[in-house]
Amino acid sequence: MKSWGTALSKIRPGEFKFKVLVDTIIHEIETGKLVDGQRLPPQRKVADDLNIGIQTITNVYKELKRQGLIRGETGRGSFVTRRATDNVNYDILDQQQQTMLDFSNACLIRNAEQEKAWRDTCLQLSQEQFQPWIHTFRPIAGLEPHRQAATQWLKEKTGLDVETKSLLITNGCAEAIDLALSSLAGPNDLVLCERLTDHGVIGMSQVLGFKLKGLEIDEHGIIPDHFEELCDDQKVTALVCTPNLNNPTGAIMPEHRRRQIAEIAARYNVYIIEDDVYGALLSQQQRPRPIATWAPDLTFYCTSFTKTVLTGLRIGYLVMPPKLALRTESILRVTSWMASPILAEIASRWVMDGTANHLIEGQKKLISKRQALVRKYFAKYLSGGSPQALSCWINIPEHWQPDHLTAELRKRQVAVSSSSPFSADKTAITHAIRVCIGADCSDAQFEQGLLTIYDLFNQYPQIQPADVV
């Protein structure tokens, strides 16, 4: 706090104490002088020590919270926290590093069948004279043939019988979720999610300003009783959830629990945003019906091809509650105008000619092979999950520090993720790491990476900092 007083002592005419303090604290967080998790002094103490009004300090802390740089915990105080985007950049590689085995990014396993399908389709397109999709600039919701292909895909994969007027073509599932959240939630609205959720939802809470609270989960996903308890106690705007192959835990919510979630949402008039980006990796026998089956008037259903067919095929489908369809389409219009028609055309062709299903079946075999390797070394550490998931959730002992473990692995050229980027709040930090199986490497290199992690598991108690044991 001494440096805060020094900054105020150098204030120039026309400068405001509020701005000087905010800028000073931000600089100390960004330079590492104030570290993630560090407790800030109580507001009253800061006001007294700096001889400044308590309201000014309150406004400073509020602004830092708004920017996602600190968090408040009732009864405990205010703590430094990295922005959601900072957590993601640290834990998940945002660019390829040639020497690093990247187990931090949940993506498909690259293979020759994908490459061939892409090349064949590009060759076919290059020889066609009539290509209306490359000149399209008007149909915001998507070209009608693309929307019809989408309804066929959804009917086949989920059993949902969707009208095209309730469906938008989006640039991937992430945009679909963002559109749904933008249609529902604003500053101070309460949105619920799994206590471990996709980091994009956490980021959107900072962009849109809504309050995000994590629900208790078990090996099957959200615990319905906790969902109902919060709905009964507070005004809840929406629930965001991933019932199929949750990221990061890999949980699959059973059908009876999905029905419970839908019934609770209907009882309290809570909207549901159902992220089903991984669902097509499950067989028809393994895959329960979507929550949207029982709550179609309250559910935004989101899916795409990025996590099931081809990583770069960033086309998604968003099914909207009928009464919010016009609102959501308007938001799409002002944020991105429309999804990429050329990618939507490719996705539609692959739906209609069976290529999408063929690539998914091939991907399932590759996933099973790598998942078997993970289980070979880490069976006793695995927490729930599924052999069809693109990642594994590996428990570590309670006295180990996940961030120290991930840092040590990076020294050994293996990138994995801790629970930090997926934690709806700091109480959700879990003693586990996420290992993604889609690393762009050979199976032999993949197994060598697993051996590196396995060896470190055996050595870690001896090499971790003494003060964290």
Tab-separated table of C-alpha atoms in Angstrom:
chain	number	residue	atom	x	y	z
A	1	MET	CA	0.000	0.000	0.000
A	2	LYS	CA	2.973	2.318	0.462
A	3	SER	CA	3.336	2.614	-3.325
A	4	TRP	CA	-0.301	3.696	-3.562
A	5	GLY	CA	0.425	6.570	-1.207
A	6	THR	CA	3.514	7.471	-3.215
A	7	ALA	CA	1.451	7.604	-6.412
A	8	LEU	CA	-1.093	9.887	-4.741
A	9	SER	CA	1.669	12.185	-3.466
A	10	LYS	CA	2.760	12.764	-7.072
A	11	ILE	CA	-0.701	13.576	-8.354
A	12	ARG	CA	-0.769	16.433	-10.855
A	13	PRO	CA	-3.339	19.216	-11.173
A	14	GLY	CA	-6.435	17.978	-12.958
A	15	GLU	CA	-5.813	14.314	-12.102
A	16	PHE	CA	-8.303	12.364	-10.007
A	17	LYS	CA	-7.306	10.233	-7.048
A	18	PHE	CA	-9.682	7.505	-8.252
A	19	LYS	CA	-7.929	7.170	-11.625
A	20	VAL	CA	-4.429	7.344	-10.138
A	21	LEU	CA	-5.201	4.537	-7.682
A	22	VAL	CA	-6.873	2.344	-10.316
A	23	ASP	CA	-3.945	2.781	-12.732
A	24	THR	CA	-1.395	2.108	-9.967
A	25	ILE	CA	-3.056	-1.111	-8.797
A	26	ILE	CA	-3.553	-2.358	-12.369
A	27	HIS	CA	0.151	-1.744	-13.054
A	28	GLU	CA	1.129	-3.703	-9.930
A	29	ILE	CA	-1.101	-6.626	-10.939
A	30	GLU	CA	0.179	-6.688	-14.515
A	31	THR	CA	3.825	-6.499	-13.438
A	32	GLY	CA	3.426	-9.205	-10.806
A	33	LYS	CA	3.948	-7.027	-7.747
A	34	LEU	CA	0.443	-8.059	-6.720
A	35	VAL	CA	0.055	-11.749	-7.479
A	36	ASP	CA	-2.961	-13.902	-8.290
A	37	GLY	CA	-4.799	-14.788	-5.079
A	38	GLN	CA	-3.185	-12.047	-2.953
A	39	ARG	CA	-5.543	-10.383	-0.467
A	40	LEU	CA	-5.898	-6.612	-0.783
A	41	PRO	CA	-6.097	-4.411	2.330
A	42	PRO	CA	-9.629	-3.721	3.645
A	43	GLN	CA	-11.169	-0.618	2.142
A	44	ARG	CA	-11.495	1.168	5.512
A	45	LYS	CA	-7.809	0.603	6.285
A	46	VAL	CA	-6.786	1.942	2.861
A	47	ALA	CA	-8.935	5.037	3.381
A	48	ASP	CA	-7.467	5.689	6.833
A	49	ASP	CA	-3.838	5.031	5.866
A	50	LEU	CA	-4.009	7.159	2.700
A	51	ASN	CA	-6.184	9.821	4.294
A	52	ILE	CA	-8.711	9.535	1.505
A	53	GLY	CA	-12.501	9.184	1.413
A	54	ILE	CA	-13.932	5.666	1.864
A	55	GLN	CA	-16.241	6.205	-1.127
A	56	THR	CA	-13.243	6.786	-3.404
A	57	ILE	CA	-11.673	3.507	-2.279
A	58	THR	CA	-14.991	1.693	-2.685
A	59	ASN	CA	-15.242	2.984	-6.260
A	60	VAL	CA	-11.637	1.926	-6.964
A	61	TYR	CA	-12.336	-1.640	-5.820
A	62	LYS	CA	-15.592	-1.707	-7.806
A	63	GLU	CA	-13.752	-0.666	-10.969
A	64	LEU	CA	-11.090	-3.340	-10.465
A	65	LYS	CA	-13.839	-5.938	-9.996
A	66	ARG	CA	-15.555	-4.708	-13.152
A	67	GLN	CA	-12.331	-5.256	-15.096
A	68	GLY	CA	-11.979	-8.752	-13.670
A	69	LEU	CA	-8.777	-7.947	-11.800
A	70	ILE	CA	-9.999	-8.550	-8.262
A	71	ARG	CA	-12.836	-10.542	-6.724
A	72	GLY	CA	-14.750	-10.080	-3.497
A	73	GLU	CA	-15.467	-12.943	-1.106
A	74	THR	CA	-18.108	-12.348	1.553
A	75	GLY	CA	-16.537	-12.236	4.995
A	76	ARG	CA	-13.007	-12.604	3.651
A	77	GLY	CA	-12.208	-9.483	1.631
A	78	SER	CA	-10.941	-8.675	-1.857
A	79	PHE	CA	-8.382	-10.787	-3.746
A	80	VAL	CA	-6.318	-10.336	-6.896
A	81	THR	CA	-7.460	-12.528	-9.757
A	82	ARG	CA	-6.190	-12.806	-13.294
A	83	ARG	CA	-8.729	-11.961	-15.956
A	84	ALA	CA	-10.432	-14.999	-17.482
A	85	THR	CA	-8.540	-14.360	-20.709
A	86	ASP	CA	-5.248	-14.242	-18.809
A	87	ASN	CA	-6.016	-17.590	-17.157
A	88	VAL	CA	-6.816	-19.098	-20.536
A	89	ASN	CA	-3.665	-17.738	-22.163
A	90	TYR	CA	-1.563	-19.171	-19.359
A	91	ASP	CA	-3.189	-22.598	-19.194
A	92	ILE	CA	-4.125	-23.148	-22.851
A	93	LEU	CA	-1.585	-22.470	-25.564
A	94	ASP	CA	-2.913	-19.776	-27.912
A	95	GLN	CA	-0.355	-20.517	-30.600
A	96	GLN	CA	1.574	-23.552	-31.695
A	97	GLN	CA	4.996	-23.990	-30.133
A	98	GLN	CA	7.083	-26.327	-32.217
A	99	THR	CA	8.870	-27.989	-29.300
A	100	MET	CA	5.830	-28.288	-27.037
A	101	LEU	CA	3.469	-31.264	-26.904
A	102	ASP	CA	0.158	-29.458	-26.564
A	103	PHE	CA	-2.260	-31.384	-24.346
A	104	SER	CA	-3.961	-28.118	-23.314
A	105	ASN	CA	-6.334	-27.609	-26.241
A	106	ALA	CA	-9.515	-29.671	-26.713
A	107	CYS	CA	-9.483	-30.341	-30.437
A	108	LEU	CA	-9.995	-33.223	-32.840
A	109	ILE	CA	-7.234	-35.614	-33.837
A	110	ARG	CA	-5.933	-34.601	-37.239
A	111	ASN	CA	-6.027	-37.429	-39.758
A	112	ALA	CA	-5.757	-38.262	-43.481
A	113	GLU	CA	-9.502	-38.780	-43.961
A	114	GLN	CA	-10.211	-35.213	-42.878
A	115	GLU	CA	-7.542	-33.861	-45.212
A	116	LYS	CA	-8.891	-35.849	-48.163
A	117	ALA	CA	-12.506	-34.828	-47.571
A	118	TRP	CA	-11.496	-31.180	-47.426
A	119	ARG	CA	-9.366	-31.322	-50.567
A	120	ASP	CA	-12.030	-33.228	-52.518
A	121	THR	CA	-14.705	-30.709	-51.592
A	122	CYS	CA	-12.493	-27.735	-52.427
A	123	LEU	CA	-11.715	-29.313	-55.819
A	124	GLN	CA	-15.394	-29.883	-56.473
A	125	LEU	CA	-16.223	-26.280	-55.566
A	126	SER	CA	-13.462	-24.944	-57.797
A	127	GLN	CA	-15.079	-26.614	-60.820
A	128	GLU	CA	-18.628	-25.363	-60.241
A	129	GLN	CA	-19.878	-22.355	-62.185
A	130	PHE	CA	-22.878	-21.528	-60.016
A	131	GLN	CA	-21.884	-20.693	-56.414
A	132	PRO	CA	-24.490	-18.313	-54.926
A	133	TRP	CA	-23.115	-18.635	-51.382
A	134	ILE	CA	-20.000	-16.592	-52.207
A	135	HIS	CA	-22.122	-13.601	-53.252
A	136	THR	CA	-24.630	-13.777	-50.403
A	137	PHE	CA	-24.884	-10.817	-48.084
A	138	ARG	CA	-28.523	-10.681	-47.018
A	139	PRO	CA	-29.936	-13.809	-45.345
A	140	ILE	CA	-28.821	-13.085	-41.778
A	141	ALA	CA	-30.128	-16.366	-40.350
A	142	GLY	CA	-28.471	-18.430	-43.082
A	143	LEU	CA	-29.378	-19.609	-46.560
A	144	GLU	CA	-32.519	-21.723	-46.613
A	145	PRO	CA	-30.779	-24.898	-47.932
A	146	HIS	CA	-28.200	-24.585	-45.142
A	147	ARG	CA	-30.925	-24.263	-42.514
A	148	GLN	CA	-32.766	-27.250	-43.978
A	149	ALA	CA	-29.581	-29.336	-43.776
A	150	ALA	CA	-29.246	-28.194	-40.168
A	151	THR	CA	-32.745	-29.351	-39.258
A	152	GLN	CA	-32.021	-32.735	-40.847
A	153	TRP	CA	-28.781	-33.066	-38.885
A	154	LEU	CA	-30.465	-32.171	-35.605
A	155	LYS	CA	-33.323	-34.590	-36.220
A	156	GLU	CA	-30.883	-37.400	-36.976
A	157	LYS	CA	-28.502	-36.750	-34.095
A	158	THR	CA	-30.773	-35.509	-31.319
A	159	GLY	CA	-34.380	-36.244	-32.219
A	160	LEU	CA	-35.197	-32.526	-32.074
A	161	ASP	CA	-37.813	-31.561	-34.657
A	162	VAL	CA	-36.873	-27.960	-35.423
A	163	GLU	CA	-38.508	-25.419	-37.713
A	164	THR	CA	-36.057	-23.396	-39.805
A	165	LYS	CA	-37.530	-20.121	-38.518
A	166	SER	CA	-36.266	-21.031	-35.039
A	167	LEU	CA	-32.720	-21.830	-36.211
A	168	LEU	CA	-29.668	-19.675	-36.910
A	169	ILE	CA	-26.450	-20.640	-38.683
A	170	THR	CA	-23.561	-19.332	-36.566
A	171	ASN	CA	-19.784	-19.136	-36.705
A	172	GLY	CA	-19.319	-22.115	-34.419
A	173	CYS	CA	-20.806	-23.071	-31.082
A	174	ALA	CA	-19.005	-20.293	-29.200
A	175	GLU	CA	-20.875	-17.641	-31.173
A	176	ALA	CA	-24.148	-19.504	-30.640
A	177	ILE	CA	-23.638	-19.425	-26.864
A	178	ASP	CA	-22.601	-15.763	-26.968
A	179	LEU	CA	-25.755	-14.885	-28.927
A	180	ALA	CA	-27.930	-16.738	-26.436
A	181	LEU	CA	-26.289	-15.018	-23.465
A	182	SER	CA	-26.542	-11.623	-25.158
A	183	SER	CA	-30.256	-12.244	-25.720
A	184	LEU	CA	-30.865	-12.979	-22.045
A	185	ALA	CA	-28.343	-11.538	-19.626
A	186	GLY	CA	-27.103	-8.084	-18.747
A	187	PRO	CA	-25.440	-6.318	-15.806
A	188	ASN	CA	-26.346	-7.827	-12.434
A	189	ASP	CA	-28.446	-10.672	-13.902
A	190	LEU	CA	-27.662	-14.031	-12.312
A	191	VAL	CA	-26.546	-16.823	-14.644
A	192	LEU	CA	-25.817	-20.326	-13.354
A	193	CYS	CA	-23.431	-22.911	-14.779
A	194	GLU	CA	-21.519	-26.005	-13.748
A	195	ARG	CA	-18.915	-25.049	-11.138
A	196	LEU	CA	-16.402	-26.207	-13.750
A	197	THR	CA	-17.506	-24.766	-17.069
A	198	ASP	CA	-16.226	-23.669	-20.461
A	199	HIS	CA	-13.906	-20.682	-20.102
A	200	GLY	CA	-15.832	-18.815	-22.801
A	201	VAL	CA	-18.840	-18.516	-20.493
A	202	ILE	CA	-16.620	-17.049	-17.763
A	203	GLY	CA	-15.240	-14.542	-20.262
A	204	MET	CA	-18.733	-13.547	-21.405
A	205	SER	CA	-19.720	-12.795	-17.809
A	206	GLN	CA	-17.018	-10.138	-17.786
A	207	VAL	CA	-18.044	-8.775	-21.190
A	208	LEU	CA	-21.797	-8.604	-20.495
A	209	GLY	CA	-21.498	-7.887	-16.778
A	210	PHE	CA	-23.809	-10.621	-15.492
A	211	LYS	CA	-23.142	-12.496	-12.266
A	212	LEU	CA	-21.963	-16.067	-12.843
A	213	LYS	CA	-22.399	-18.682	-10.144
A	214	GLY	CA	-21.315	-22.294	-10.302
A	215	LEU	CA	-23.594	-25.189	-9.361
A	216	GLU	CA	-22.422	-28.238	-7.473
A	217	ILE	CA	-21.603	-31.172	-9.739
A	218	ASP	CA	-20.879	-34.874	-9.389
A	219	GLU	CA	-19.758	-37.533	-11.868
A	220	HIS	CA	-23.059	-37.038	-13.751
A	221	GLY	CA	-22.955	-33.249	-13.985
A	222	ILE	CA	-25.196	-30.662	-12.316
A	223	ILE	CA	-26.935	-31.711	-9.104
A	224	PRO	CA	-30.604	-30.757	-9.644
A	225	ASP	CA	-31.298	-30.089	-5.949
A	226	HIS	CA	-28.695	-27.326	-5.883
A	227	PHE	CA	-30.156	-25.831	-9.052
A	228	GLU	CA	-33.617	-25.737	-7.467
A	229	GLU	CA	-32.262	-24.362	-4.204
A	230	LEU	CA	-30.730	-21.353	-5.950
A	231	CYS	CA	-33.789	-20.808	-8.144
A	232	ASP	CA	-35.963	-20.782	-5.026
A	233	ASP	CA	-33.663	-18.374	-3.201
A	234	GLN	CA	-32.739	-15.888	-5.957
A	235	LYS	CA	-33.969	-14.545	-9.276
A	236	VAL	CA	-32.088	-16.655	-11.832
A	237	THR	CA	-32.023	-15.521	-15.462
A	238	ALA	CA	-30.431	-18.505	-17.158
A	239	LEU	CA	-28.536	-21.762	-16.799
A	240	VAL	CA	-25.625	-22.594	-19.126
A	241	CYS	CA	-24.671	-26.262	-19.174
A	242	THR	CA	-22.911	-28.950	-21.213
A	243	PRO	CA	-24.758	-32.227	-20.550
A	244	ASN	CA	-22.742	-34.294	-23.054
A	245	LEU	CA	-19.005	-34.743	-22.395
A	246	ASN	CA	-18.696	-31.670	-20.197
A	247	ASN	CA	-15.551	-29.629	-20.643
A	248	PRO	CA	-13.392	-30.165	-18.602
A	249	THR	CA	-14.782	-33.122	-16.617
A	250	GLY	CA	-16.163	-35.275	-19.461
A	251	ALA	CA	-19.372	-35.995	-17.514
A	252	ILE	CA	-22.512	-37.219	-19.299
A	253	MET	CA	-25.783	-36.195	-17.641
A	254	PRO	CA	-28.317	-39.068	-17.535
A	255	GLU	CA	-31.720	-38.522	-19.085
A	256	HIS	CA	-33.704	-38.547	-15.834
A	257	ARG	CA	-31.542	-35.709	-14.526
A	258	ARG	CA	-32.017	-33.717	-17.743
A	259	ARG	CA	-35.752	-34.050	-17.291
A	260	GLN	CA	-35.406	-32.769	-13.707
A	261	ILE	CA	-33.395	-29.762	-14.869
A	262	ALA	CA	-36.051	-28.949	-17.475
A	263	GLU	CA	-38.866	-29.234	-14.913
A	264	ILE	CA	-37.098	-26.946	-12.433
A	265	ALA	CA	-36.373	-24.387	-15.162
A	266	ALA	CA	-40.026	-24.395	-16.205
A	267	ARG	CA	-41.196	-24.000	-12.621
A	268	TYR	CA	-39.028	-20.915	-12.055
A	269	ASN	CA	-39.095	-19.571	-15.624
A	270	VAL	CA	-35.330	-19.914	-16.069
A	271	TYR	CA	-33.886	-20.070	-19.577
A	272	ILE	CA	-31.433	-22.847	-20.459
A	273	ILE	CA	-28.463	-22.571	-22.801
A	274	GLU	CA	-27.567	-26.143	-23.746
A	275	ASP	CA	-24.062	-26.509	-25.179
A	276	ASP	CA	-23.956	-29.755	-27.164
A	277	VAL	CA	-20.763	-29.205	-29.122
A	278	TYR	CA	-19.425	-32.694	-28.250
A	279	GLY	CA	-22.652	-34.703	-28.408
A	280	ALA	CA	-22.181	-36.251	-31.858
A	281	LEU	CA	-19.122	-38.137	-30.555
A	282	LEU	CA	-21.513	-40.335	-28.575
A	283	SER	CA	-23.381	-43.186	-30.224
A	284	GLN	CA	-27.153	-43.050	-30.430
A	285	GLN	CA	-27.346	-45.620	-27.607
A	286	GLN	CA	-25.038	-43.624	-25.339
A	287	ARG	CA	-26.553	-40.226	-26.032
A	288	PRO	CA	-29.536	-39.121	-23.907
A	289	ARG	CA	-32.066	-36.758	-25.429
A	290	PRO	CA	-31.270	-33.036	-25.116
A	291	ILE	CA	-32.741	-30.961	-22.290
A	292	ALA	CA	-34.449	-28.991	-25.070
A	293	THR	CA	-36.698	-32.022	-25.593
A	294	TRP	CA	-38.605	-31.189	-22.391
A	295	ALA	CA	-38.209	-27.392	-22.335
A	296	PRO	CA	-38.297	-26.192	-25.981
A	297	ASP	CA	-39.824	-22.813	-25.079
A	298	LEU	CA	-37.023	-22.038	-22.621
A	299	THR	CA	-33.955	-23.623	-24.232
A	300	PHE	CA	-31.285	-22.293	-26.559
A	301	TYR	CA	-29.709	-25.436	-28.040
A	302	CYS	CA	-26.176	-24.957	-29.452
A	303	THR	CA	-23.960	-27.286	-31.457
A	304	SER	CA	-21.344	-27.195	-34.213
A	305	PHE	CA	-18.914	-29.293	-36.287
A	306	THR	CA	-15.675	-27.965	-34.782
A	307	LYS	CA	-15.371	-30.611	-32.053
A	308	THR	CA	-16.792	-33.547	-34.000
A	309	VAL	CA	-16.088	-33.305	-37.753
A	310	LEU	CA	-13.231	-30.913	-38.592
A	311	THR	CA	-11.519	-28.382	-36.337
A	312	GLY	CA	-11.588	-25.544	-38.876
A	313	LEU	CA	-15.214	-26.098	-39.906
A	314	ARG	CA	-16.470	-23.289	-37.685
A	315	ILE	CA	-20.164	-23.583	-38.438
A	316	GLY	CA	-22.713	-23.930	-35.665
A	317	TYR	CA	-26.446	-24.326	-35.265
A	318	LEU	CA	-28.451	-22.363	-32.704
A	319	VAL	CA	-32.033	-23.410	-31.965
A	320	MET	CA	-33.902	-20.593	-30.215
A	321	PRO	CA	-37.063	-20.377	-28.118
A	322	PRO	CA	-39.656	-19.086	-30.623
A	323	LYS	CA	-40.486	-15.953	-28.647
A	324	LEU	CA	-36.820	-14.846	-28.624
A	325	ALA	CA	-35.942	-15.762	-32.213
A	326	LEU	CA	-36.281	-12.224	-33.617
A	327	ARG	CA	-34.283	-10.713	-30.774
A	328	THR	CA	-31.437	-13.188	-31.161
A	329	GLU	CA	-31.380	-12.804	-34.947
A	330	SER	CA	-31.137	-9.023	-34.485
A	331	ILE	CA	-28.117	-9.468	-32.215
A	332	LEU	CA	-26.476	-11.667	-34.848
A	333	ARG	CA	-27.125	-8.942	-37.403
A	334	VAL	CA	-25.324	-6.241	-35.404
A	335	THR	CA	-22.443	-8.390	-34.123
A	336	SER	CA	-21.354	-10.438	-37.137
A	337	TRP	CA	-24.134	-9.946	-39.742
A	338	MET	CA	-24.134	-13.619	-40.728
A	339	ALA	CA	-22.119	-16.813	-40.545
A	340	SER	CA	-19.625	-17.612	-43.311
A	341	PRO	CA	-21.774	-18.962	-46.196
A	342	ILE	CA	-18.939	-20.899	-47.830
A	343	LEU	CA	-18.267	-22.898	-44.649
A	344	ALA	CA	-22.002	-23.384	-44.163
A	345	GLU	CA	-22.193	-24.753	-47.726
A	346	ILE	CA	-19.421	-27.261	-47.024
A	347	ALA	CA	-21.029	-28.324	-43.742
A	348	SER	CA	-24.386	-28.756	-45.486
A	349	ARG	CA	-22.899	-30.878	-48.272
A	350	TRP	CA	-21.180	-33.088	-45.741
A	351	VAL	CA	-24.438	-33.519	-43.830
A	352	MET	CA	-26.366	-34.456	-46.953
A	353	ASP	CA	-23.816	-36.810	-48.558
A	354	GLY	CA	-22.762	-38.606	-45.352
A	355	THR	CA	-19.223	-37.203	-45.146
A	356	ALA	CA	-19.877	-35.659	-41.722
A	357	ASN	CA	-21.000	-38.978	-40.272
A	358	HIS	CA	-18.064	-40.783	-41.893
A	359	LEU	CA	-15.540	-38.376	-40.367
A	360	ILE	CA	-17.180	-38.607	-36.950
A	361	GLU	CA	-16.992	-42.403	-36.990
A	362	GLY	CA	-13.323	-42.230	-37.928
A	363	GLN	CA	-12.682	-39.722	-35.157
A	364	LYS	CA	-14.343	-41.976	-32.590
A	365	LYS	CA	-11.860	-44.754	-33.383
A	366	LEU	CA	-8.893	-42.417	-33.019
A	367	ILE	CA	-10.243	-41.035	-29.741
A	368	SER	CA	-10.784	-44.532	-28.329
A	369	LYS	CA	-7.210	-45.494	-29.195
A	370	ARG	CA	-5.677	-42.501	-27.434
A	371	GLN	CA	-8.056	-42.713	-24.495
A	372	ALA	CA	-6.907	-46.309	-24.014
A	373	LEU	CA	-3.323	-45.062	-23.784
A	374	VAL	CA	-4.334	-42.545	-21.112
A	375	ARG	CA	-6.034	-45.294	-19.116
A	376	LYS	CA	-2.954	-47.478	-19.463
A	377	TYR	CA	-0.944	-44.998	-17.363
A	378	PHE	CA	-3.521	-43.057	-15.340
A	379	ALA	CA	-6.449	-45.399	-14.646
A	380	LYS	CA	-6.154	-44.958	-10.875
A	381	TYR	CA	-6.047	-41.161	-11.211
A	382	LEU	CA	-8.953	-40.665	-13.631
A	383	SER	CA	-12.043	-38.864	-12.376
A	384	GLY	CA	-15.214	-39.915	-14.179
A	385	GLY	CA	-15.081	-38.775	-17.774
A	386	SER	CA	-15.759	-40.880	-20.832
A	387	PRO	CA	-13.631	-42.817	-23.330
A	388	GLN	CA	-15.387	-40.796	-26.071
A	389	ALA	CA	-14.264	-37.411	-24.706
A	390	LEU	CA	-11.594	-35.176	-26.234
A	391	SER	CA	-9.962	-34.787	-22.831
A	392	CYS	CA	-9.335	-36.598	-19.556
A	393	TRP	CA	-9.719	-35.238	-16.044
A	394	ILE	CA	-6.830	-36.571	-13.956
A	395	ASN	CA	-6.899	-36.210	-10.172
A	396	ILE	CA	-3.813	-35.184	-8.230
A	397	PRO	CA	-3.316	-35.412	-4.439
A	398	GLU	CA	-4.852	-32.633	-2.347
A	399	HIS	CA	-1.485	-31.394	-1.094
A	400	TRP	CA	-0.149	-30.888	-4.634
A	401	GLN	CA	-0.507	-27.494	-6.285
A	402	PRO	CA	-2.002	-27.778	-9.823
A	403	ASP	CA	-0.356	-24.588	-11.085
A	404	HIS	CA	3.061	-25.733	-9.894
A	405	LEU	CA	2.520	-29.092	-11.543
A	406	THR	CA	1.499	-27.575	-14.891
A	407	ALA	CA	4.471	-25.194	-14.740
A	408	GLU	CA	6.866	-28.080	-14.099
A	409	LEU	CA	5.400	-30.000	-17.046
A	410	ARG	CA	5.932	-27.014	-19.338
A	411	LYS	CA	9.589	-27.071	-18.406
A	412	ARG	CA	9.515	-30.606	-19.795
A	413	GLN	CA	7.771	-29.435	-23.003
A	414	VAL	CA	4.290	-30.767	-22.186
A	415	ALA	CA	1.351	-28.354	-21.890
A	416	VAL	CA	-1.699	-29.355	-19.813
A	417	SER	CA	-4.424	-27.299	-18.099
A	418	SER	CA	-5.308	-26.878	-14.452
A	419	SER	CA	-8.903	-26.215	-13.389
A	420	SER	CA	-8.284	-22.470	-13.092
A	421	PRO	CA	-9.607	-21.369	-16.535
A	422	PHE	CA	-12.773	-23.444	-16.034
A	423	SER	CA	-13.615	-22.405	-12.476
A	424	ALA	CA	-16.746	-20.298	-12.161
A	425	ASP	CA	-15.314	-18.984	-8.890
A	426	LYS	CA	-12.199	-19.605	-6.857
A	427	THR	CA	-14.002	-22.078	-4.604
A	428	ALA	CA	-14.281	-24.356	-7.653
A	429	ILE	CA	-10.526	-24.850	-7.984
A	430	THR	CA	-10.066	-28.614	-8.235
A	431	HIS	CA	-7.026	-30.757	-7.638
A	432	ALA	CA	-6.960	-32.175	-11.129
A	433	ILE	CA	-5.450	-31.457	-14.518
A	434	ARG	CA	-7.033	-31.704	-17.944
A	435	VAL	CA	-5.152	-33.676	-20.583
A	436	CYS	CA	-6.518	-33.247	-24.110
A	437	ILE	CA	-5.945	-36.074	-26.550
A	438	GLY	CA	-6.100	-34.148	-29.842
A	439	ALA	CA	-2.444	-33.083	-29.806
A	440	ASP	CA	-1.137	-32.773	-33.365
A	441	CYS	CA	1.482	-35.509	-33.093
A	442	SER	CA	1.945	-39.201	-33.778
A	443	ASP	CA	0.574	-41.811	-31.390
A	444	ALA	CA	4.149	-42.618	-30.369
A	445	GLN	CA	4.801	-38.963	-29.496
A	446	PHE	CA	1.474	-38.847	-27.672
A	447	GLU	CA	2.449	-41.834	-25.536
A	448	GLN	CA	5.850	-40.285	-24.827
A	449	GLY	CA	4.073	-37.173	-23.560
A	450	LEU	CA	1.952	-39.318	-21.261
A	451	LEU	CA	5.109	-41.003	-19.981
A	452	THR	CA	6.545	-37.570	-19.175
A	453	ILE	CA	3.468	-36.769	-17.098
A	454	TYR	CA	3.526	-40.205	-15.465
A	455	ASP	CA	7.194	-39.887	-14.522
A	456	LEU	CA	6.554	-36.462	-13.025
A	457	PHE	CA	3.660	-37.865	-10.981
A	458	ASN	CA	6.152	-40.245	-9.389
A	459	GLN	CA	8.759	-37.521	-8.796
A	460	TYR	CA	6.572	-34.548	-7.944
A	461	PRO	CA	6.537	-34.858	-4.139
A	462	GLN	CA	10.319	-34.559	-4.211
A	463	ILE	CA	10.625	-31.659	-6.687
A	464	GLN	CA	7.760	-29.327	-5.727
A	465	PRO	CA	8.533	-26.254	-3.586
A	466	ALA	CA	8.867	-27.224	0.050
A	467	ASP	CA	6.354	-24.638	1.261
A	468	VAL	CA	3.438	-26.191	-0.651
A	469	VAL	CA	3.675	-29.759	0.699
